[in-house]
Coordinates of C-alpha atoms and ligand atoms in Angstrom, one line a residue:
X204 CA -28.4 -7.5 42.9
X205 CA -27.4 -8.2 46.5
X206 CA -23.9 -8.1 47.8
X207 CA -23.2 -11.9 47.4
X208 CA -24.3 -11.8 43.7
X209 CA -22.1 -8.8 43.1
X210 CA -19.1 -10.5 44.7
X211 CA -19.7 -13.6 42.5
X212 CA -19.8 -11.5 39.4
X213 CA -16.6 -9.6 40.4
X214 CA -14.8 -12.9 40.6
X215 CA -15.9 -14.5 37.3
X216 CA -13.4 -16.0 35.0
X217 CA -13.3 -17.5 31.5
X218 CA -16.6 -17.9 29.7
X219 CA -18.7 -16.4 32.5
X220 CA -16.5 -13.4 32.4
X221 CA -17.0 -13.0 28.7
X222 CA -20.7 -13.2 29.3
X223 CA -20.6 -10.5 32.0
X224 CA -18.6 -8.1 29.8
X225 CA -21.0 -8.7 26.9
X226 CA -24.1 -8.1 29.0
X227 CA -22.6 -4.9 30.3
X228 CA -21.9 -3.6 26.8
X229 CA -25.4 -4.6 25.6
X230 CA -26.8 -2.7 28.5
X231 CA -24.6 0.3 27.7
X232 CA -25.7 0.3 24.0
X233 CA -29.4 0.1 25.0
X234 CA -29.3 2.7 27.7
X235 CA -26.8 5.3 26.6
X236 CA -25.9 4.3 23.0
X237 CA -22.5 3.7 21.4
X238 CA -21.2 7.3 21.6
X239 CA -18.0 8.0 23.5
X240 CA -17.7 11.5 24.9
X241 CA -14.4 13.4 25.2
X242 CA -13.5 15.4 28.3
X243 CA -10.2 17.3 27.6
X244 CA -8.2 17.0 30.8
X245 CA -6.1 19.9 32.0
X246 CA -4.0 19.0 35.1
X247 CA -3.5 22.7 35.9
X248 CA -1.5 22.4 39.1
X249 CA 0.2 19.7 41.2
X250 CA 0.5 21.8 44.3
X251 CA -1.3 19.8 46.9
X252 CA -2.0 20.3 50.6
X253 CA -2.9 16.6 51.1
X254 CA -0.8 13.5 51.9
X255 CA -2.8 10.6 50.6
X256 CA -0.6 7.5 51.1
X257 CA -1.0 6.2 47.5
X258 CA -0.5 9.4 45.5
X259 CA 2.7 10.4 43.7
X260 CA 2.0 14.1 44.0
X261 CA 1.2 14.1 47.7
X262 CA 2.5 17.0 49.7
X263 CA 5.2 14.9 51.4
X264 CA 6.8 13.8 48.1
X265 CA 9.7 16.2 47.8
X266 CA 11.0 14.8 44.6
X267 CA 8.1 16.4 42.7
X268 CA 8.8 19.8 41.1
X269 CA 5.7 21.8 41.8
X270 CA 4.0 23.7 39.0
X271 CA 1.1 25.9 38.1
X272 CA 0.1 26.0 34.4
X273 CA -0.4 29.7 33.5
X274 CA -3.9 31.0 32.9
X275 CA -3.0 31.7 29.3
X276 CA -1.8 28.1 28.7
X277 CA -4.9 26.7 30.4
X278 CA -7.1 28.8 28.1
X279 CA -5.1 27.7 25.2
X280 CA -5.8 24.0 26.0
X281 CA -9.5 24.8 26.5
X282 CA -9.5 26.6 23.1
X283 CA -8.0 23.5 21.6
X284 CA -10.8 21.4 23.1
X285 CA -13.5 23.7 21.9
X286 CA -12.1 24.0 18.4
X287 CA -11.8 20.3 18.1
X288 CA -15.4 19.8 19.3
X289 CA -14.5 18.0 22.6
X290 CA -17.4 19.9 24.1
X291 CA -16.2 19.5 27.7
X292 CA -13.0 20.0 29.7
X293 CA -12.0 18.7 33.1
X294 CA -9.9 21.0 35.3
X295 CA -8.0 18.9 37.7
X296 CA -5.4 19.9 40.3
X297 CA -3.9 19.1 43.7
X298 CA -6.1 20.1 46.6
X299 CA -5.7 23.6 48.0
X300 CA -8.4 25.7 49.7
X301 CA -6.7 29.1 50.0
X302 CA -8.7 32.1 48.9
X303 CA -6.1 32.7 46.2
X304 CA -6.8 29.2 44.8
X305 CA -10.5 29.5 45.0
X306 CA -10.5 32.8 43.2
X307 CA -8.1 31.5 40.6
X308 CA -10.4 28.7 39.7
X309 CA -13.4 31.0 39.8
X310 CA -11.8 33.4 37.3
X311 CA -10.7 30.5 35.0
X312 CA -14.3 29.2 34.9
X313 CA -15.5 32.6 33.8
X314 CA -12.8 33.0 31.2
X315 CA -13.3 29.5 29.7
X316 CA -17.0 30.3 29.3
X317 CA -16.1 33.6 27.6
X318 CA -13.6 32.3 25.1
X319 CA -15.9 29.4 24.1
X320 CA -19.0 31.4 23.5
X321 CA -20.5 29.8 26.6
X322 CA -20.3 26.4 24.9
X323 CA -17.6 24.4 26.6
X324 CA -18.9 22.2 29.5
X325 CA -16.7 22.4 32.5
X326 CA -16.0 19.6 35.1
X327 CA -13.9 20.3 38.2
X328 CA -11.8 17.8 40.0
X329 CA -10.1 20.0 42.7
X330 CA -10.8 18.0 45.8
X331 CA -12.7 18.8 49.0
X332 CA -13.9 22.3 49.3
X333 CA -16.5 24.2 51.5
X334 CA -20.1 24.2 50.3
X335 CA -19.7 28.0 49.7
X336 CA -16.8 27.3 47.3
X337 CA -18.7 24.6 45.5
X338 CA -21.6 26.9 45.1
X339 CA -19.5 29.8 43.9
X340 CA -17.8 27.6 41.3
X341 CA -21.1 26.3 40.1
X342 CA -22.4 29.9 39.6
X343 CA -19.3 30.7 37.6
X344 CA -19.8 27.9 35.1
X345 CA -18.9 24.5 36.4
X346 CA -21.6 21.9 36.2
X347 CA -20.0 18.6 37.0
X348 CA -17.7 17.6 39.8
X349 CA -15.4 14.6 40.3
X350 CA -14.5 13.5 43.8
X351 CA -13.6 9.9 44.2
X352 CA -14.4 8.4 47.6
X353 CA -11.3 6.2 47.0
X354 CA -12.8 3.5 49.3
X355 CA -16.3 3.5 50.9
X356 CA -14.9 1.4 53.7
X357 CA -13.9 3.7 56.5
X358 CA -11.3 1.4 57.9
X359 CA -9.7 0.9 54.5
X360 CA -10.0 4.7 53.9
X361 CA -7.8 5.2 56.9
X362 CA -5.3 2.6 55.8
X363 CA -4.7 4.6 52.6
X364 CA -4.9 8.1 54.1
X365 CA -3.2 9.7 57.1
X366 CA -5.5 9.6 60.1
X367 CA -6.1 13.2 60.8
X368 CA -8.7 16.0 60.4
X369 CA -7.4 16.9 57.0
X370 CA -8.1 13.4 55.6
X371 CA -11.4 12.9 57.4
X372 CA -13.7 10.3 55.9
X373 CA -16.9 11.9 57.1
X374 CA -15.8 15.3 55.5
X375 CA -15.4 13.5 52.2
X376 CA -18.9 12.1 52.4
X377 CA -20.2 15.5 53.3
X378 CA -18.5 17.1 50.4
X379 CA -20.2 14.6 48.0
X380 CA -23.5 15.4 49.6
X381 CA -23.0 19.1 49.2
X382 CA -22.1 18.7 45.6
X383 CA -25.4 16.8 45.1
X384 CA -27.4 19.4 47.0
X385 CA -26.0 22.2 44.9
X386 CA -27.0 20.5 41.8
X387 CA -23.8 19.4 40.2
X388 CA -23.6 16.2 38.1
X389 CA -21.6 14.3 40.6
X390 CA -18.9 11.7 39.8
X391 CA -17.1 9.6 42.3
X392 CA -15.1 6.3 42.1
X393 CA -12.5 4.1 43.8
X394 CA -9.2 2.6 43.1
X395 CA -9.3 -1.1 42.3
X396 CA -6.7 -3.5 43.7
X397 CA -5.5 -1.5 46.7
X398 CA -3.6 -3.3 49.4
X399 CA -5.9 -4.6 52.1
X400 CA -9.0 -4.3 49.8
X401 CA -11.3 -7.3 49.6
X402 CA -14.1 -8.3 47.2
X403 CA -16.5 -7.5 50.0
X404 CA -15.1 -3.9 50.0
X405 CA -15.5 -3.6 46.2
X406 CA -19.1 -4.9 46.3
X407 CA -19.8 -2.4 49.0
X408 CA -18.3 0.4 46.9
X409 CA -20.7 -0.4 44.1
X410 CA -23.6 -0.4 46.4
X411 CA -22.4 2.9 47.9
X412 CA -22.5 4.4 44.4
X413 CA -26.0 3.1 43.9
X414 CA -27.1 4.5 47.3
X415 CA -25.5 7.9 46.7
X416 CA -27.3 7.8 43.3
X417 CA -24.2 9.2 41.5
X418 CA -24.3 10.4 37.9
X419 CA -20.8 9.6 36.8
X420 CA -18.1 7.2 37.9
X421 CA -14.3 6.7 37.3
X422 CA -12.6 3.6 38.5
X423 CA -9.1 2.5 37.6
X424 CA -6.5 0.0 38.9
X425 CA -4.4 1.1 41.9
X426 CA -0.8 1.5 40.7
X427 CA 2.0 1.5 43.3
X428 CA 4.2 4.6 43.3
X429 CA 7.8 4.2 44.7
X430 CA 7.8 7.5 46.4
X431 CA 4.7 7.0 48.5
X432 CA 4.2 5.3 51.9
X433 CA 1.8 2.7 50.5
X434 CA 4.6 1.3 48.4
X435 CA 5.9 -0.8 51.3
X436 CA 2.7 -2.9 51.1
X437 CA 3.3 -3.9 47.4
X438 CA 3.8 -7.5 48.3
X439 CA 0.1 -7.7 49.1
X440 CA -1.0 -6.6 45.7
X441 CA -2.6 -8.7 43.0
X442 CA -0.6 -8.7 39.7
X443 CA -1.2 -5.7 37.4
X444 CA -3.1 -7.9 35.0
X445 CA -5.4 -9.1 37.8
X446 CA -6.0 -5.5 38.9
X447 CA -6.7 -4.6 35.3
X448 CA -9.2 -7.4 34.8
X449 CA -10.9 -6.6 38.1
X450 CA -11.2 -3.0 37.3
X451 CA -13.0 -4.0 34.0
X452 CA -15.3 -6.3 36.0
X453 CA -16.1 -3.4 38.4
X454 CA -17.1 -1.3 35.4
X455 CA -19.2 -4.1 33.9
X456 CA -21.1 -4.8 37.2
X457 CA -21.6 -1.1 37.7
X458 CA -23.1 -0.7 34.2
X459 CA -25.6 -3.4 35.2
X460 CA -26.4 -1.8 38.5
X461 CA -26.6 1.8 37.2
X462 CA -27.4 1.4 33.4
X463 CA -27.8 5.1 32.5
X464 CA -24.8 6.8 34.3
X465 CA -21.6 8.0 32.6
X466 CA -18.6 5.7 33.2
X467 CA -15.1 6.8 32.4
X468 CA -12.4 4.6 30.9
X469 CA -9.7 5.6 33.5
X470 CA -6.3 6.6 32.3
X471 CA -4.7 4.3 34.8
X472 CA -6.0 1.3 32.7
X473 CA -3.7 2.5 30.0
X474 CA -0.7 2.4 32.3
X475 CA -1.1 -1.4 32.4
X476 CA -2.4 -2.1 28.9
X477 CA -1.7 0.2 26.0
X478 CA -5.3 -0.5 24.8
X479 CA -6.7 -0.4 28.3
X480 CA -9.1 2.5 27.8
X481 CA -10.5 1.2 24.5
X482 CA -11.0 -2.2 26.2
X483 CA -13.1 -0.4 28.9
X484 CA -15.1 1.5 26.2
X485 CA -15.9 -1.9 24.6
X486 CA -17.4 -3.3 27.8
X487 CA -19.5 -0.6 29.2
X488 CA -17.6 2.7 29.7
X489 CA -18.6 5.7 27.6
X490 CA -16.4 8.6 28.6
X491 CA -12.7 9.2 27.9
X492 CA -10.5 12.0 29.1
X493 CA -7.8 12.8 26.6
X494 CA -4.9 14.6 28.3
X495 CA -4.6 18.3 27.2
X496 CA -2.1 19.3 29.9
X497 CA 0.7 21.2 28.2
X498 CA 3.4 18.5 27.7
X499 CA 6.1 20.5 29.6
X500 CA 4.2 19.9 32.9
X501 CA 3.1 16.3 32.5
X502 CA 6.2 14.7 33.9
X503 CA 5.4 16.3 37.3
X504 CA 1.8 15.0 37.4
X505 CA 2.5 11.4 38.0
X506 CA -0.1 10.2 40.4
X507 CA 1.2 6.7 39.7
X508 CA 4.0 5.1 37.8
X509 CA 4.0 4.5 34.0
X510 CA 1.4 7.2 33.4
X511 CA 0.9 7.1 29.6
X512 CA 1.1 9.9 27.0
X513 CA 3.8 11.8 28.9
X514 CA 5.2 13.3 25.8
X515 CA 2.4 13.2 23.4
X516 CA 0.9 16.5 22.3
X517 CA -2.8 17.1 22.2
X518 CA -3.1 16.9 18.4
X519 CA -1.3 13.5 18.2
X520 CA -3.4 12.2 21.1
X521 CA -6.6 13.1 19.4
X522 CA -5.7 11.5 16.1
X523 CA -4.6 8.3 17.7
X524 CA -7.6 8.1 20.0
X525 CA -10.1 8.7 17.2
X526 CA -8.8 5.8 15.2
X527 CA -8.7 3.5 18.1
X528 CA -12.2 4.4 19.3
X529 CA -13.7 3.9 15.8
X530 CA -12.0 0.5 15.7
X531 CA -13.6 -0.5 18.9
X532 CA -17.1 -0.1 17.3
X533 CA -17.8 3.2 19.1
X534 CA -18.5 6.6 17.7
X535 CA -17.2 9.9 19.1
X536 CA -19.9 12.3 20.3
X537 CA -18.1 15.4 18.9
X538 CA -19.7 18.7 19.8
X539 CA -22.1 17.2 22.4
X540 CA -21.8 17.6 26.1
X541 CA -22.8 14.0 26.6
X542 CA -24.3 14.7 30.0
X543 CA -25.2 11.9 32.3
X544 CA -28.7 10.6 31.3
X545 CA -29.1 9.6 34.9
X546 CA -28.8 13.2 36.1
X547 CA -31.8 14.3 34.1
X548 CA -33.9 11.4 35.1
X549 CA -32.9 12.1 38.7
X550 CA -33.9 15.8 38.4
X551 CA -37.2 15.0 36.9
X552 CA -38.3 12.6 39.6
Ligands
5AD192 N1 -2.9 4.6 41.5 C1 -4.1 4.8 40.8 N2 -4.8 5.9 41.0 C2 -4.4 6.9 41.7 N3 -4.9 8.1 42.1 C3 -4.1 8.7 42.9 N4 -3.0 8.0 43.1 C4 -3.2 6.8 42.4 C5 -2.4 5.6 42.3 N5 -1.2 5.5 42.9 C6 -6.3 8.5 41.6 C7 -7.1 8.8 42.9 C8 -7.6 10.2 42.7 C9 -7.4 10.4 41.1 C10 -7.2 11.8 40.7 O1 -6.2 9.6 40.9 O2 -8.3 7.9 42.8 O3 -8.9 10.5 43.1
FES193 FE1 -4.7 13.0 47.7 FE2 -3.1 13.2 45.5 S1 -2.6 13.8 47.6 S2 -5.0 12.2 45.7

């Protein structure tokens, strides 16, 4: 597919759109099957050194009460994941690079492996770090890493991030490269429907994923947050429904472009449509990240407005998800890591 073809597909409506979504789901079933894999998400700290202009927990947002989930609580969530056969967890946090933070994550990784008989798979989503840190965390048990590029267009990147060394576009590219070199399964992604973002940008994002040869992807709609600088551009935004539909089209086209990768049904989809994640799972996505953050902290991890499941405990979340996923014709891959098939093919070649 060339860029023009991708742009055309991203814009489809009506019957053509139904055909695109159907083709994507068929490709998914053929290449990676109908299983949906759970990644229990623990948002273990909202303390962040960065100031991304779209993000509700950016350093500059003084309304946020900063927290760190205790080690014991984190392990408790991981134990829940393990006992409920989630098979993998994602540890996500604001971005810090102090030795204390790096050590803390390192210790947590080792402990999670210990309490789960070495069985729980661990994905990290803790931002840009040095190659040494990535290496150390890999040796301590992490095997996947999520770092969204947010936008592969450098100009747009700097419209949604402060223009300074701490938010350097090239550093982010380099971080993704390091993760690949070290041997992580690498996931990236973008927000869909950002102010100033064009169809051309989105098509380039998809081609960027292909070129980087990623293993996993997470893409969700951009949702404006009142306490962030980007909020002032909200008049430029598509409607929420349009952003939602476009995010699904992005997933579908990516499934056609990269048939054997893992694609997540982003939580942000559910902030627009209560059945948003299931809709993504029915048209090509195959991963879901049930929130296991202890409920007491969730209020303070609002990257965007209307974040769902703020007061639902893990057990409730699990029951309701299970029913909804089964209804959408998918099956849950309990007890399986559900690694990216693409990763193994990539390693072999
Ligand atoms: N809307 C949608 N997604 C957001 N993220 C951060 N802020 C927002 C927002 N306002 C996403 C970013 C980040 C991920 C953890 O959350 O893409 O990588
Ligand atoms: Fe960068 Fe939250 S401050 S994504």
